[in-house]
Coordinates of C-alpha atoms and ligand atoms in Angstrom, one line a residue:
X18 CA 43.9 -10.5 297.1
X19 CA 43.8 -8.1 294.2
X20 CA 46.5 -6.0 293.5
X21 CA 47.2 -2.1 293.3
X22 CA 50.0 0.2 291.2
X23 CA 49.8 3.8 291.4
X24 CA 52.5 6.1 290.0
X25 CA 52.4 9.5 291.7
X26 CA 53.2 12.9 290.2
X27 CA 53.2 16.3 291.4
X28 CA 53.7 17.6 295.3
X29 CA 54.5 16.1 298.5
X30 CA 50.9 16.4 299.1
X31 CA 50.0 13.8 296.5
X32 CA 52.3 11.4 297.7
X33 CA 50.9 11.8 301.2
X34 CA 47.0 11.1 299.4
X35 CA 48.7 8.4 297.0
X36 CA 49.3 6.7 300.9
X37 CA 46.0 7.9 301.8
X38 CA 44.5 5.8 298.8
X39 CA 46.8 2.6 299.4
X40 CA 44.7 2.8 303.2
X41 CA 41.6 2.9 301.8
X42 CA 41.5 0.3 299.0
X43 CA 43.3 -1.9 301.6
X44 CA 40.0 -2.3 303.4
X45 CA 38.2 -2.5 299.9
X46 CA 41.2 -5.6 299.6
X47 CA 43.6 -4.7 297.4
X48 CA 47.2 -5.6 298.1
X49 CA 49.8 -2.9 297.3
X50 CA 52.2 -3.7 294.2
X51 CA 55.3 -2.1 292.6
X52 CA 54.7 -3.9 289.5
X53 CA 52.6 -2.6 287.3
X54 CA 52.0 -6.2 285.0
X55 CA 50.8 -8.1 288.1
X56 CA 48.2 -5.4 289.0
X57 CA 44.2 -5.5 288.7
X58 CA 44.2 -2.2 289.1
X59 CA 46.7 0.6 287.9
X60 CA 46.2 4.4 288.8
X61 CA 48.1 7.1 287.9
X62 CA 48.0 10.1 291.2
X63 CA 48.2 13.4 288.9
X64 CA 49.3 16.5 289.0
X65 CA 48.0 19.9 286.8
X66 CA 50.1 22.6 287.5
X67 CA 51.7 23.2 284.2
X68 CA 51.3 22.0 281.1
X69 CA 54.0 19.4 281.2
X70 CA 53.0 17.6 283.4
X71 CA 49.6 16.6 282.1
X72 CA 51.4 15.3 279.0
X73 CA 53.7 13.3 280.9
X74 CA 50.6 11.4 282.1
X75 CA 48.8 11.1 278.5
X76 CA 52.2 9.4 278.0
X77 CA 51.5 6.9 281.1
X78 CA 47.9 6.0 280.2
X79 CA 49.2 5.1 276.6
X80 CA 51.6 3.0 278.5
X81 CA 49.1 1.4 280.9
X82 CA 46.6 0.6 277.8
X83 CA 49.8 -1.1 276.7
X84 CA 50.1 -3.6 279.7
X85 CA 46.3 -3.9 279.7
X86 CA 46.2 -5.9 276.4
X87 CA 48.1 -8.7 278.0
X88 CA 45.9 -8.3 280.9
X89 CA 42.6 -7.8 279.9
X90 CA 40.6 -7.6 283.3
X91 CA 43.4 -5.0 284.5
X92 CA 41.3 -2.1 285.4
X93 CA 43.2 1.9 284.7
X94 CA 42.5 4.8 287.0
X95 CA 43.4 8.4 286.8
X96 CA 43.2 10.2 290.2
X97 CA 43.9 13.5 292.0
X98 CA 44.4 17.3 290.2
X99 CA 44.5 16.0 286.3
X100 CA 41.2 13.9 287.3
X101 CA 39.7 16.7 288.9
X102 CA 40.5 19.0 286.3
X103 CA 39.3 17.5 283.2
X104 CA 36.8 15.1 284.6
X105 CA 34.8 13.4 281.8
X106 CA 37.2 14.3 278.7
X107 CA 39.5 11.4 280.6
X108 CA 36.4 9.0 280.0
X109 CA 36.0 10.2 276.6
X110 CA 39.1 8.7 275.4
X111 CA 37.8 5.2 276.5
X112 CA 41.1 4.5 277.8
X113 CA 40.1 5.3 281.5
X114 CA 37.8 3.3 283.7
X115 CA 37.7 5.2 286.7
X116 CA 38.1 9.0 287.5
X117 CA 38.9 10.1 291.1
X118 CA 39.0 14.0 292.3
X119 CA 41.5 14.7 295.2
X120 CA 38.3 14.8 298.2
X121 CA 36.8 11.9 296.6
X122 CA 38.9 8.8 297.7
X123 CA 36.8 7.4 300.4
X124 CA 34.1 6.3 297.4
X125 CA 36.9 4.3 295.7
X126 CA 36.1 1.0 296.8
X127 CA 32.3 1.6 296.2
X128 CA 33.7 3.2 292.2
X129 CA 35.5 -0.1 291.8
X130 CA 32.5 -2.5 292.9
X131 CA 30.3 -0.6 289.8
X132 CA 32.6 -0.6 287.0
X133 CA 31.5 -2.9 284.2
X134 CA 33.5 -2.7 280.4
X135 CA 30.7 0.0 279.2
X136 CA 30.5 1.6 282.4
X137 CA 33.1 3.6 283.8
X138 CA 33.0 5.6 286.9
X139 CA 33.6 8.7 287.9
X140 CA 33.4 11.2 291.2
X141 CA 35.3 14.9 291.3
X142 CA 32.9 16.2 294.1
X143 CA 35.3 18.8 296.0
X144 CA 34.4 18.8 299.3
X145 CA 34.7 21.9 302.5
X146 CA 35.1 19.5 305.4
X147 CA 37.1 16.0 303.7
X148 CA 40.4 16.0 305.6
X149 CA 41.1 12.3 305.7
X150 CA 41.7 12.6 309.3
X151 CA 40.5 9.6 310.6
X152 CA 42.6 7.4 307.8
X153 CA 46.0 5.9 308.5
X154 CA 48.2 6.4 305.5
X155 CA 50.2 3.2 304.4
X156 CA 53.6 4.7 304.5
X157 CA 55.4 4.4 300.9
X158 CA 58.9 6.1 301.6
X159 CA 61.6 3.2 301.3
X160 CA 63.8 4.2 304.5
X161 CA 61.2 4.4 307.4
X162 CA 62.6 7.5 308.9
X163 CA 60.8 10.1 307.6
X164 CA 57.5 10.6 307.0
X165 CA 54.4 12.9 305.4
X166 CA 51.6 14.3 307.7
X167 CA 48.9 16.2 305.8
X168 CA 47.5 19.2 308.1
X169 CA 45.2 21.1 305.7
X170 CA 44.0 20.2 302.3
X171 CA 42.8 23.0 299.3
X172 CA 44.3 26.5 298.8
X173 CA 41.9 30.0 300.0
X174 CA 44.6 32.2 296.8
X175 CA 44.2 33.1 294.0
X176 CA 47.2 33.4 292.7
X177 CA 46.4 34.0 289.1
X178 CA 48.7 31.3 287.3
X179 CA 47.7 28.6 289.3
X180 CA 45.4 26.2 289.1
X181 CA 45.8 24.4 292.3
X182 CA 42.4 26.1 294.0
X183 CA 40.5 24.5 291.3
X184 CA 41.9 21.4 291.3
X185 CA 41.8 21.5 295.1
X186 CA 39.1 23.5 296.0
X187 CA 38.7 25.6 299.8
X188 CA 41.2 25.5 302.6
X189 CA 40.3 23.7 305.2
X190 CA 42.7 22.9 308.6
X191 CA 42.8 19.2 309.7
X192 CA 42.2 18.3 313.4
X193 CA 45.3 19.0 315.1
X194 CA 44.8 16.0 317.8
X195 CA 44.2 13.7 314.6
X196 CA 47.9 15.3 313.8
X197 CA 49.4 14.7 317.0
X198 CA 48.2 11.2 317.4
X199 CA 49.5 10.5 313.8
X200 CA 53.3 11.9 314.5
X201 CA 52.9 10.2 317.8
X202 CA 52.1 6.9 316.1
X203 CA 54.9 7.3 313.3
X204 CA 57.6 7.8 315.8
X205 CA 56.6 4.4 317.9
X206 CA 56.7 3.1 314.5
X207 CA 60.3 4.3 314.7
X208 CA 60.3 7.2 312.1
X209 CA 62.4 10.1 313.3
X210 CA 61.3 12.8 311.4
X211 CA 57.8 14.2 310.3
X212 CA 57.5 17.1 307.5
X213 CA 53.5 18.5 308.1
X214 CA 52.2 19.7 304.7
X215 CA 50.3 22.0 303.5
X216 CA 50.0 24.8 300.6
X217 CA 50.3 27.3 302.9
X218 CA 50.8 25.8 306.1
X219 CA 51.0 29.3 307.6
X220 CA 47.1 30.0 307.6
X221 CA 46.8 26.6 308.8
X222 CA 43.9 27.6 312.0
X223 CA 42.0 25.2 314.0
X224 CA 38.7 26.3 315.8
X225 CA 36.3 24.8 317.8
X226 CA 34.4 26.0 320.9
X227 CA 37.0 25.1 323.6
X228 CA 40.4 26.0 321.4
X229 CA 42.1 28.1 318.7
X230 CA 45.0 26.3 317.0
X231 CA 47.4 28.2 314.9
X232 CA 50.0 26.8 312.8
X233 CA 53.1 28.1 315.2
X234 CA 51.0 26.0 318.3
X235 CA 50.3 23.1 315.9
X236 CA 54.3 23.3 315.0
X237 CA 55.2 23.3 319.1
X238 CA 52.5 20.4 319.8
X239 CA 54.2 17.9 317.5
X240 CA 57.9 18.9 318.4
X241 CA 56.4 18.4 322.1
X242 CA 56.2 14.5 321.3
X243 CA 60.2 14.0 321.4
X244 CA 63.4 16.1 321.7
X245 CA 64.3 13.0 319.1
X246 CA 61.6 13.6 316.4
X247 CA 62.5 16.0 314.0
X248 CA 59.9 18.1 312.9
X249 CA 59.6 20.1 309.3
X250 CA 57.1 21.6 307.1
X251 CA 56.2 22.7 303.5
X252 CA 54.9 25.1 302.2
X253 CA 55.1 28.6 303.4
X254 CA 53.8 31.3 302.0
X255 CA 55.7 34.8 302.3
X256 CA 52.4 37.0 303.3
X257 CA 51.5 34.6 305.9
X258 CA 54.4 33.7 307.8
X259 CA 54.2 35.3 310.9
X260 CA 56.9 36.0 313.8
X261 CA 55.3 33.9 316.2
X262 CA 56.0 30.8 313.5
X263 CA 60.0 32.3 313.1
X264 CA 60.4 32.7 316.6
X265 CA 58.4 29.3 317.6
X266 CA 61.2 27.5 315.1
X267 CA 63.9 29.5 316.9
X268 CA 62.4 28.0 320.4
X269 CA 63.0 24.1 319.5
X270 CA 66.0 22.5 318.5
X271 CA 64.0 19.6 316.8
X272 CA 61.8 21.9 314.5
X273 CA 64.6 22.1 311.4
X274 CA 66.2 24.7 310.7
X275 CA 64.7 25.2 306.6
X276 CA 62.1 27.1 305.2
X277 CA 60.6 27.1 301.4
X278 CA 59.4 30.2 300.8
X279 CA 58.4 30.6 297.1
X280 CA 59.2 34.4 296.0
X281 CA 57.9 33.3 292.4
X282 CA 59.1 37.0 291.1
X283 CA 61.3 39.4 292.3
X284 CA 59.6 42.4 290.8
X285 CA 56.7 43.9 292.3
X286 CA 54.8 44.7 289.4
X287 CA 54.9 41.1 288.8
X288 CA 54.1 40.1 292.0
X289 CA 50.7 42.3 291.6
X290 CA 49.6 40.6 288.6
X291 CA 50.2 37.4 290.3
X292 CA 48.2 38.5 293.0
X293 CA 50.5 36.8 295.4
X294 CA 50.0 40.1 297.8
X295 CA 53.2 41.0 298.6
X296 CA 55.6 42.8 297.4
X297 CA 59.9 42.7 296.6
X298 CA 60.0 44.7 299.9
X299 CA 58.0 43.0 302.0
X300 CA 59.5 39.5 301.0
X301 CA 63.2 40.8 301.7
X302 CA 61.9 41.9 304.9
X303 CA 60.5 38.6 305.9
X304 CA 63.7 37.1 304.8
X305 CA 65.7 39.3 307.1
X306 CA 63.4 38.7 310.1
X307 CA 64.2 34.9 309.5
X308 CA 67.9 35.5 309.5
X309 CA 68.7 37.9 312.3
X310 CA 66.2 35.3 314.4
X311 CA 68.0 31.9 312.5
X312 CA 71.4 33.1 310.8
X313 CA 71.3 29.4 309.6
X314 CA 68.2 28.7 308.9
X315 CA 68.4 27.3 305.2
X316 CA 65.9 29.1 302.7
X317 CA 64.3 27.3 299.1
X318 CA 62.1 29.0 296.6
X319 CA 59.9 28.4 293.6
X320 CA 60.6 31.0 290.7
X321 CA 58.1 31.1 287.8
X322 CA 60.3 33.1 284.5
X323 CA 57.8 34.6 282.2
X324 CA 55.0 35.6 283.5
X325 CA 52.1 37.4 281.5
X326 CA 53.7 40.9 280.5
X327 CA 57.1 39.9 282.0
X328 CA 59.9 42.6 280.8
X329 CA 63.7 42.4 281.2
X330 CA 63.3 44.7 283.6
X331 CA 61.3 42.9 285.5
X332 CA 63.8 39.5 284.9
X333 CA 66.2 41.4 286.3
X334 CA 65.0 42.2 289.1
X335 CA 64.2 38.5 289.9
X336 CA 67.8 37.8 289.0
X337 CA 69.1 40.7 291.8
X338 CA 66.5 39.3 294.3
X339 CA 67.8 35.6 294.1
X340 CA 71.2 37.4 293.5
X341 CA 70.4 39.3 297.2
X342 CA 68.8 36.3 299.4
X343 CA 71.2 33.4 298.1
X344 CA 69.0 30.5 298.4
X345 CA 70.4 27.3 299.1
X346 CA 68.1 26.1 296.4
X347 CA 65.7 26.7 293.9
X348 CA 62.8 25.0 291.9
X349 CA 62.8 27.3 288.6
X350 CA 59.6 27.2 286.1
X351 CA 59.0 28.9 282.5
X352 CA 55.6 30.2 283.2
X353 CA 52.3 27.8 281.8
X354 CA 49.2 29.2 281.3
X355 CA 46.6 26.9 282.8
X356 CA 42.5 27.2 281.5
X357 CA 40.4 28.3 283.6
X358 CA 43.3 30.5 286.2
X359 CA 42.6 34.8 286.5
X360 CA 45.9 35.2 283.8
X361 CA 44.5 32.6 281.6
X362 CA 41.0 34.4 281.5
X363 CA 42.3 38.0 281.8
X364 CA 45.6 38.3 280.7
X365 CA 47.9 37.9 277.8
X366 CA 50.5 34.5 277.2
X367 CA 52.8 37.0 275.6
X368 CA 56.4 36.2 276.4
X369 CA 57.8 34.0 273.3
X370 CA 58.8 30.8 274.3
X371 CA 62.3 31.2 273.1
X372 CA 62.3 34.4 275.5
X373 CA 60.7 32.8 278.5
X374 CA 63.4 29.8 277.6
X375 CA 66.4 32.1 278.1
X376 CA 65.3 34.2 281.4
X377 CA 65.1 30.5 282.8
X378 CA 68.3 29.4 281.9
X379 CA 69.5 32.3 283.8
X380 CA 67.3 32.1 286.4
X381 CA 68.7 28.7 286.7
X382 CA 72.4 29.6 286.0
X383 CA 72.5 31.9 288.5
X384 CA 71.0 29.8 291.5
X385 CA 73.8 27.0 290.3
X386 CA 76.3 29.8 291.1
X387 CA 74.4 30.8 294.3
X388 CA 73.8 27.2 295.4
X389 CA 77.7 26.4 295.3
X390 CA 78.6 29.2 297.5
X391 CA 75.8 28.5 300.3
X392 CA 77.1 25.1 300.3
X393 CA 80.9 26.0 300.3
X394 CA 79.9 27.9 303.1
X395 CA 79.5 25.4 305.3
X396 CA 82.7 24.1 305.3
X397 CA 84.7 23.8 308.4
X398 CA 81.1 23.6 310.3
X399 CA 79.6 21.1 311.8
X400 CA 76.6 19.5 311.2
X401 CA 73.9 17.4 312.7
X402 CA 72.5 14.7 309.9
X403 CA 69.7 12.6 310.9
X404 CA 70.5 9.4 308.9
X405 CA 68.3 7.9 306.1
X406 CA 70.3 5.2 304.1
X407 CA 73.1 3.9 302.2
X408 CA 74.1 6.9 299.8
X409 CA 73.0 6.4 296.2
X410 CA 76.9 6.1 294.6
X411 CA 78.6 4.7 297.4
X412 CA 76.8 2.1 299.4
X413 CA 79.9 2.1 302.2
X414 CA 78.7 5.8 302.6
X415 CA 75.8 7.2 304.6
X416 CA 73.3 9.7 303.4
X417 CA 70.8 12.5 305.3
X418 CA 69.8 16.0 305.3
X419 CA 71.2 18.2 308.1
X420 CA 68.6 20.9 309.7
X421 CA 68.9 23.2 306.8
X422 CA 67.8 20.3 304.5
X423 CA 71.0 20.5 302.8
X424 CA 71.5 16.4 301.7
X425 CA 74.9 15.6 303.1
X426 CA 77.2 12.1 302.5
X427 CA 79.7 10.6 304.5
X428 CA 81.7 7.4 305.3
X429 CA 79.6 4.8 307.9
X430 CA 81.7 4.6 310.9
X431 CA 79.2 2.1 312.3
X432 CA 76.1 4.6 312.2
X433 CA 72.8 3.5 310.7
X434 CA 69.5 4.7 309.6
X435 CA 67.1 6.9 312.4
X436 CA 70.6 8.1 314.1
X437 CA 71.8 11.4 314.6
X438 CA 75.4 12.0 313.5
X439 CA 77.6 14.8 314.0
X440 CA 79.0 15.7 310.7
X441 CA 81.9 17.9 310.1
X442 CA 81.4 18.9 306.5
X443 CA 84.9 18.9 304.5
X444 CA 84.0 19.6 300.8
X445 CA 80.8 19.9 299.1
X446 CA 78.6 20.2 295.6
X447 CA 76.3 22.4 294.6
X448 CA 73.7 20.1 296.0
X449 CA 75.1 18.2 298.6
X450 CA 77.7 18.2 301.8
X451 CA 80.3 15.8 302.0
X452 CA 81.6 15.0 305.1
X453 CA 82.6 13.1 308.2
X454 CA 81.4 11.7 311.6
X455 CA 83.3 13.6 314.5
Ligands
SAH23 N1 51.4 26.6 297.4 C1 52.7 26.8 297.0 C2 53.0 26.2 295.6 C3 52.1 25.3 294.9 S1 52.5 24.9 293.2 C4 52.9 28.3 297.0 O1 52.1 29.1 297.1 O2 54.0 28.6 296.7 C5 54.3 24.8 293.2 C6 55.0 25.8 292.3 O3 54.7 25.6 291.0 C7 54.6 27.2 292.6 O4 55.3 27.8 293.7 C8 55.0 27.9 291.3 O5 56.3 28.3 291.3 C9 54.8 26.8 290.3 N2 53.7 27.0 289.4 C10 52.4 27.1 289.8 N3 51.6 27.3 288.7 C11 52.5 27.5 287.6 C12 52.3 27.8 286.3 N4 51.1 28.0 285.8 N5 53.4 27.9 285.5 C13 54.6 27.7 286.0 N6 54.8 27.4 287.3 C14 53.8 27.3 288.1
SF4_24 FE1 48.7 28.1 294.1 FE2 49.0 30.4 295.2 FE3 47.6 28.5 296.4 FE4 50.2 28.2 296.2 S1 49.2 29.8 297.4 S2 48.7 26.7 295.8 S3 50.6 29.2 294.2 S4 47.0 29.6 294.6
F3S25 FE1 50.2 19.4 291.2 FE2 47.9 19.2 292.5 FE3 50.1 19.2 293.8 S1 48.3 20.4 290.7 S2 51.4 20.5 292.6 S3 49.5 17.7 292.4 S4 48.2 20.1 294.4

């Protein structure tokens, strides 16, 4: 059997595909490896969404061209967004044999059968209808208690900094009975806990001539399976999610309590340019509806700092929004302007870099602050932790997330992985509960 290594990068969703890809090339018989030196094959799954991230992977195929001179029939692939993105200029460099778009893993194993040493391959055909459906993924998590269900693929925005649309091309909605079976067949397989993903999982809409799925019946179908099978989901967008999701959430004790809701900006002017069509009023407003349904519901967001024509004003006012909401957590980006997006064709990179540098840092100062309080507020209260593993520092310790997807540790007492524990939190950091079983 020949052997595979892929590193993945980027979103949830690639690890999901990265799992996808392990299925395929499986029937094409290649063996799954964590070492990159015994491979025949060594993919990197990319990601494109800022600049940073591309030259992380330059970095990795320097790396792999490193092992391949000890191995010289070790074949290098570079799959997914980066692969889609700048197609041949990977081959160019003639440190790439094989080039892979994101709706183009099902010709893998036919790719791999025609490479010869002066013939690399290549396919980045996007595609309206490839969901993967029908392909079991070969589950890569290490604790077999949670896993990745993709429901929709591509992104219908435009949200003019980002790149992901043409990386990813159309939206298109996966069979929800493909979806049901595959939760179904994950929690024989003992998982306890499924998070369905999608970039905007709230336009997620299923058609055909005898039913209309939305994403709030999709979300009651799966928790349907088993009061014991946790259900989440990533990511929402703020203009699309609707009541009937919120109060579908509110119905079921096993859909968790959480909900990333990127705000990117809390100015409105902003939020225009970045054609994300809402506004600071209409976000808050969402928020609120989520809390008076779900006072605990726990609440993430993605904040870009620096946008195209970004004032202090307009900083600030992202600052007083995060400073009003508290999120429990935040992922916080200096703004990268990505060829080929609406900003990069039509507007102006023209925050400094030392500029866009600083707003971050207090972008990111401030969410520390916030995070520590929305985790201080929870103790005294009792939580419900479904349990993934041995904690990383302490390996007498147990580790999970409670609803809210806050991670929370606490002394064993004879629980193991997949159980539920009660958990009465006693202390905290500003990224996880400490606690114990009650
Ligand atoms: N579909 C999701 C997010 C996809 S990308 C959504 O709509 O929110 C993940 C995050 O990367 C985005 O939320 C955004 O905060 C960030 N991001 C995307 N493009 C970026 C860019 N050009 N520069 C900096 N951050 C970016
Ligand atoms: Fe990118 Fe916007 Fe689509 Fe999210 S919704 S993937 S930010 S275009
Ligand atoms: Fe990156 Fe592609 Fe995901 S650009 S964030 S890997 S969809």
């Amino acid at each position: 059997m020949k052997k595979v290594y892929i590193e993945t990068y980027g979103c949830q969703m690639n690890v999901n595909d990265t799992e996808v890809i392990f299925a395929i090339l499986a029937k094409a018989g290649y063996e799954r490896t964590e070492q990159m030196e015994e491979a025949h094959l060594v993919m990197a799954n990319t990601c494109s969404v800022r600049d940073n991230a591309e030259q992380r992977i330059w970095g990795r195929i320097e790396v792999f061209n490193q092992a391949r001179k000890k191995k010289p029939e070790m074949l290098v692939g570079i799959v997914g967004c980066m692969a889609e993105r700048l197609k041949d200029k990977l081959l160019e460099t003639k440190k790439v044999d094989l080039v892979v778009g994101p709706d183009a893993y099902r010709s893998l194993p036919r790719l791999l059968e025609a490479i010869r040493p002066d013939s690399p391959q290549i396919d980045v055909l996007l595609s309206r209808e490839e969901t993967y459906a029908d392909i079991t993924p070969v589950r890569t998590d290490r604790n077999g208690i949670s896993a990745f269900i993709s429901i929709m693929r591509g992104c219908n925005n435009v949200c003019s900094y980002c790149v992901v649309p043409y990386t990813r091309g159309a939206e298109r909605s996966r069979d929800p009975h493909s979806i049901v079976r595959e939760a179904c067949d994950v929690f024989q397989r003992g998982y306890k806990e499924v998070t369905l993903l999608g970039q905007n999982v709230d336009s997620y809409l299923w058609k055909s001539p005898t039913e209309t799925v939305t994403f709030a019946n999709l979300l009651a179908r799966v928790a349907d399976i088993s009061s014991d099978l946790r259900v989440r989901f990533a990511t929402s967008h703020p203009k699309d999610i609707s009541d009937e999701v919120i109060d579908t959430m509110a119905a079921y004790d096993n859909i968790c309590k959480h909900i990333h809701l990127p705000v990117q900006s809390g100015s409105s002017r902003m939020l225009e340019l970045m054609r994300r069509k809402y506004n600071r009023e209409w976000y808050l407003e969402r928020v609120a509806r989520i809390r008076s349904v779900m006072p605990e519901c726990g609440l993430t967001t993605d904040v870009i700092a620096g946008f195209c024509t970004e004032t202090e004003e307009d900083h600030r006012e992202t600052l007083s929004l995060m400073e009003e909401v508290g999120f429990d957590w935040a992922f916080m980006f200096a703004y990268s302007d990505r060829p080929g997006t609406l900003a990069n064709r039509t507007m102006q990179d023209d925050v400094p870099a030392d500029v866009k540098n600083r707003r971050l840092n207090e972008i990111i100062a401030l969410q520390n602050r916030k995070s520590l309080e929305r985790y201080q507020g929870w103790i005294g209260k009792t939580v419900t932790v479904l349990v993934e593993g041995p904690s990383k520092r302490n390996p007498e310790e147990l580790c999970g997330r409670a609803s809210n997807n806050m991670m929370c540790v606490f002394p064993a007492n004879g629980y193991k992985p997949g159980d539920y524990a009660h958990v009465e939190v006693t202390g905290c950091t500003s990224a996880t509960l400490i606690g114990k079983v009650v």
